[in-house]
C-alpha cells in the first residue's frame, strides 16, 4: 500500500497565479512545492519569524530548496539599508507556488530580522556592507 503526501488545496479560480493544475498535468514535473499545505506554510512562517541566527536563516533557506525546490535569495538592496525594507528578499520562479505564499515568506523573514536586528547586521557584514564601520 502506498500513501501519497498531502498536497495543497487549490486556490479559488481566478484568485491565484500558481499554475497548480498545469503542473499536476505535466508528467515528470517537480511537485515538491505542492506539499507545502496551508498548515505547513503556517509552521514555516512561524519558524521564519523566530530566527535565532544568520546560520539558522541559511539552514532554513537550504531546507526550503531541498524539500520544496524553492530558492530564497536575501541580499542587501542597491541603495542604503536603513530599515528591513532595504533588504531584498526574492523567491525564485516556481510553478505551483501560491501568490499568498510568495508574499508571506518574505514578510515572515522581515519580521524575524526586525525581532533580531543582529541577524540583519550579520547579513550586511557577510556582504561587506559594514566592513568600514
PDB file of C-alpha atoms in Angstrom:
ATOM      1  CA  UNK A   1       0.000   0.000   0.000  1.00  0.00           C
ATOM      2  CA  UNK A   2       1.410   3.373  -0.979  1.00  0.00           C
ATOM      3  CA  UNK A   3       0.480   6.576   0.761  1.00  0.00           C
ATOM      4  CA  UNK A   4       0.725   9.849  -1.075  1.00  0.00           C
ATOM      5  CA  UNK A   5       1.808  13.064   0.534  1.00  0.00           C
ATOM      6  CA  UNK A   6      -0.931  15.595   1.158  1.00  0.00           C
ATOM      7  CA  UNK A   7      -0.888  18.389  -1.380  1.00  0.00           C
ATOM      8  CA  UNK A   8      -2.072  21.949  -1.110  1.00  0.00           C
ATOM      9  CA  UNK A   9      -5.733  22.578  -1.820  1.00  0.00           C
ATOM     10  CA  UNK A  10      -6.395  24.567  -4.991  1.00  0.00           C
ATOM     11  CA  UNK A  11      -6.897  28.295  -4.749  1.00  0.00           C
ATOM     12  CA  UNK A  12     -10.254  29.768  -5.790  1.00  0.00           C
ATOM     13  CA  UNK A  13     -10.493  30.173  -9.581  1.00  0.00           C
ATOM     14  CA  UNK A  14      -9.027  33.452 -10.776  1.00  0.00           C
ATOM     15  CA  UNK A  15      -7.611  34.337  -7.351  1.00  0.00           C
ATOM     16  CA  UNK A  16      -4.109  32.959  -7.856  1.00  0.00           C
ATOM     17  CA  UNK A  17      -1.398  32.646 -10.469  1.00  0.00           C
ATOM     18  CA  UNK A  18       0.135  29.456  -9.083  1.00  0.00           C
ATOM     19  CA  UNK A  19      -0.473  27.335 -12.200  1.00  0.00           C
ATOM     20  CA  UNK A  20      -1.277  24.345  -9.998  1.00  0.00           C
ATOM     21  CA  UNK A  21      -3.433  22.437 -12.499  1.00  0.00           C
ATOM     22  CA  UNK A  22      -0.981  22.573 -15.435  1.00  0.00           C
ATOM     23  CA  UNK A  23       1.756  21.476 -13.023  1.00  0.00           C
ATOM     24  CA  UNK A  24      -0.277  18.451 -11.930  1.00  0.00           C
ATOM     25  CA  UNK A  25      -0.986  17.532 -15.557  1.00  0.00           C
ATOM     26  CA  UNK A  26       2.675  17.699 -16.625  1.00  0.00           C
ATOM     27  CA  UNK A  27       4.297  14.264 -16.472  1.00  0.00           C
ATOM     28  CA  UNK A  28       7.585  14.223 -14.564  1.00  0.00           C
ATOM     29  CA  UNK A  29       7.072  17.709 -13.093  1.00  0.00           C
ATOM     30  CA  UNK A  30       8.601  18.638  -9.750  1.00  0.00           C
ATOM     31  CA  UNK A  31       5.607  18.560  -7.390  1.00  0.00           C
ATOM     32  CA  UNK A  32       7.519  19.206  -4.151  1.00  0.00           C
ATOM     33  CA  UNK A  33       6.120  22.725  -3.790  1.00  0.00           C
ATOM     34  CA  UNK A  34       2.579  21.333  -3.619  1.00  0.00           C
ATOM     35  CA  UNK A  35       3.490  19.533  -0.393  1.00  0.00           C
ATOM     36  CA  UNK A  36       3.517  22.971   1.283  1.00  0.00           C
ATOM     37  CA  UNK A  37      -0.008  22.786   2.643  1.00  0.00           C
ATOM     38  CA  UNK A  38      -1.563  25.733   4.450  1.00  0.00           C
ATOM     39  CA  UNK A  39      -0.753  24.117   7.803  1.00  0.00           C
ATOM     40  CA  UNK A  40       2.873  23.544   6.779  1.00  0.00           C
ATOM     41  CA  UNK A  41       3.049  27.109   5.458  1.00  0.00           C
ATOM     42  CA  UNK A  42       1.930  28.425   8.850  1.00  0.00           C
ATOM     43  CA  UNK A  43       4.646  26.362  10.543  1.00  0.00           C
ATOM     44  CA  UNK A  44       7.257  27.649   8.091  1.00  0.00           C
ATOM     45  CA  UNK A  45       6.185  31.268   8.568  1.00  0.00           C
ATOM     46  CA  UNK A  46       6.318  30.853  12.346  1.00  0.00           C
ATOM     47  CA  UNK A  47       9.797  29.340  12.089  1.00  0.00           C
ATOM     48  CA  UNK A  48      10.995  32.192   9.853  1.00  0.00           C
ATOM     49  CA  UNK A  49       9.606  34.782  12.274  1.00  0.00           C
ATOM     50  CA  UNK A  50      11.565  33.213  15.145  1.00  0.00           C
ATOM     51  CA  UNK A  51      15.043  33.110  13.625  1.00  0.00           C
ATOM     52  CA  UNK A  52      17.901  32.651  16.061  1.00  0.00           C
ATOM     53  CA  UNK A  53      20.935  33.470  13.902  1.00  0.00           C
ATOM     54  CA  UNK A  54      22.176  34.015  10.369  1.00  0.00           C
ATOM     55  CA  UNK A  55      23.245  30.365  10.195  1.00  0.00           C
ATOM     56  CA  UNK A  56      19.697  29.386  11.204  1.00  0.00           C
ATOM     57  CA  UNK A  57      18.329  31.505   8.333  1.00  0.00           C
ATOM     58  CA  UNK A  58      20.807  29.976   5.870  1.00  0.00           C
ATOM     59  CA  UNK A  59      19.884  26.469   7.049  1.00  0.00           C
ATOM     60  CA  UNK A  60      16.192  27.234   6.503  1.00  0.00           C
ATOM     61  CA  UNK A  61      16.975  28.527   3.024  1.00  0.00           C
ATOM     62  CA  UNK A  62      18.773  25.257   2.205  1.00  0.00           C
ATOM     63  CA  UNK A  63      15.939  23.149   3.614  1.00  0.00           C
ATOM     64  CA  UNK A  64      13.323  25.084   1.624  1.00  0.00           C
ATOM     65  CA  UNK A  65      15.294  24.357  -1.521  1.00  0.00           C
ATOM     66  CA  UNK A  66      15.895  20.691  -0.676  1.00  0.00           C
ATOM     67  CA  UNK A  67      12.345  19.920   0.435  1.00  0.00           C
ATOM     68  CA  UNK A  68      10.286  22.269  -1.731  1.00  0.00           C
ATOM     69  CA  UNK A  69      12.556  23.288  -4.595  1.00  0.00           C
ATOM     70  CA  UNK A  70      12.068  26.915  -3.500  1.00  0.00           C
ATOM     71  CA  UNK A  71      15.031  29.284  -3.820  1.00  0.00           C
ATOM     72  CA  UNK A  72      15.009  32.235  -1.431  1.00  0.00           C
ATOM     73  CA  UNK A  73      17.604  34.931  -2.027  1.00  0.00           C
ATOM     74  CA  UNK A  74      18.291  37.502   0.691  1.00  0.00           C
ATOM     75  CA  UNK A  75      20.674  40.324  -0.189  1.00  0.00           C
ATOM     76  CA  UNK A  76      21.082  43.976   0.763  1.00  0.00           C
ATOM     77  CA  UNK A  77      19.463  46.437  -1.623  1.00  0.00           C
ATOM     78  CA  UNK A  78      21.417  48.630  -4.032  1.00  0.00           C
ATOM     79  CA  UNK A  79      20.811  51.784  -2.012  1.00  0.00           C
ATOM     80  CA  UNK A  80      21.404  52.385   1.651  1.00  0.00           C
ATOM     81  CA  UNK A  81      19.898  49.866   4.016  1.00  0.00           C
ATOM     82  CA  UNK A  82      18.197  51.897   6.710  1.00  0.00           C
ATOM     83  CA  UNK A  83      15.341  49.538   7.519  1.00  0.00           C
ATOM     84  CA  UNK A  84      14.481  45.914   6.853  1.00  0.00           C
ATOM     85  CA  UNK A  85      12.742  47.112   3.670  1.00  0.00           C
ATOM     86  CA  UNK A  86      16.219  47.826   2.277  1.00  0.00           C
ATOM     87  CA  UNK A  87      16.998  44.112   2.286  1.00  0.00           C
ATOM     88  CA  UNK A  88      15.825  42.400  -0.904  1.00  0.00           C
ATOM     89  CA  UNK A  89      14.131  39.050  -0.374  1.00  0.00           C
ATOM     90  CA  UNK A  90      13.197  37.306  -3.599  1.00  0.00           C
ATOM     91  CA  UNK A  91      11.689  33.920  -4.294  1.00  0.00           C
ATOM     92  CA  UNK A  92      12.670  32.044  -7.416  1.00  0.00           C
ATOM     93  CA  UNK A  93      10.016  31.490 -10.058  1.00  0.00           C
ATOM     94  CA  UNK A  94       8.363  28.187  -9.332  1.00  0.00           C
ATOM     95  CA  UNK A  95       5.146  26.833 -10.835  1.00  0.00           C
ATOM     96  CA  UNK A  96       2.752  25.749  -8.109  1.00  0.00           C
ATOM     97  CA  UNK A  97       3.826  28.418  -5.606  1.00  0.00           C
ATOM     98  CA  UNK A  98       0.734  30.228  -4.355  1.00  0.00           C
ATOM     99  CA  UNK A  99       0.533  34.009  -4.664  1.00  0.00           C
ATOM    100  CA  UNK A 100      -0.092  34.402  -0.938  1.00  0.00           C
ATOM    101  CA  UNK A 101       2.917  32.239  -0.116  1.00  0.00           C
ATOM    102  CA  UNK A 102       5.061  34.427  -2.385  1.00  0.00           C
ATOM    103  CA  UNK A 103       4.135  37.322  -0.101  1.00  0.00           C
ATOM    104  CA  UNK A 104       4.089  35.601   3.289  1.00  0.00           C
ATOM    105  CA  UNK A 105       7.604  34.100   3.207  1.00  0.00           C
ATOM    106  CA  UNK A 106       9.483  37.394   2.592  1.00  0.00           C
ATOM    107  CA  UNK A 107       7.232  39.165   5.125  1.00  0.00           C
ATOM    108  CA  UNK A 108       7.983  36.492   7.738  1.00  0.00           C
ATOM    109  CA  UNK A 109      11.726  36.798   7.122  1.00  0.00           C
ATOM    110  CA  UNK A 110      11.500  40.590   7.537  1.00  0.00           C
ATOM    111  CA  UNK A 111       9.589  40.189  10.800  1.00  0.00           C
ATOM    112  CA  UNK A 112      12.258  37.742  12.001  1.00  0.00           C
ATOM    113  CA  UNK A 113      15.001  40.212  11.120  1.00  0.00           C
ATOM    114  CA  UNK A 114      13.127  43.023  12.898  1.00  0.00           C
ATOM    115  CA  UNK A 115      12.879  40.895  16.041  1.00  0.00           C
ATOM    116  CA  UNK A 116      16.596  40.095  15.946  1.00  0.00           C
ATOM    117  CA  UNK A 117      18.391  43.013  14.233  1.00  0.00           C
ATOM    118  CA  UNK A 118      21.771  41.415  14.945  1.00  0.00           C
ATOM    119  CA  UNK A 119      20.930  38.850  12.249  1.00  0.00           C
ATOM    120  CA  UNK A 120      20.414  41.677   9.748  1.00  0.00           C
ATOM    121  CA  UNK A 121      23.760  43.172  10.802  1.00  0.00           C
ATOM    122  CA  UNK A 122      25.447  39.793  10.263  1.00  0.00           C
ATOM    123  CA  UNK A 123      23.801  39.583   6.848  1.00  0.00           C
ATOM    124  CA  UNK A 124      25.056  43.052   5.940  1.00  0.00           C
ATOM    125  CA  UNK A 125      28.521  42.215   7.251  1.00  0.00           C
ATOM    126  CA  UNK A 126      28.567  38.970   5.247  1.00  0.00           C
ATOM    127  CA  UNK A 127      28.004  41.111   2.138  1.00  0.00           C
ATOM    128  CA  UNK A 128      30.815  43.539   3.133  1.00  0.00           C
ATOM    129  CA  UNK A 129      28.484  46.477   3.770  1.00  0.00           C
ATOM    130  CA  UNK A 130      29.748  47.099   7.310  1.00  0.00           C
ATOM    131  CA  UNK A 131      33.441  46.479   6.702  1.00  0.00           C
ATOM    132  CA  UNK A 132      34.382  50.170   7.269  1.00  0.00           C
ATOM    133  CA  UNK A 133      32.079  50.720  10.258  1.00  0.00           C
TER     134      UNK A 133
END
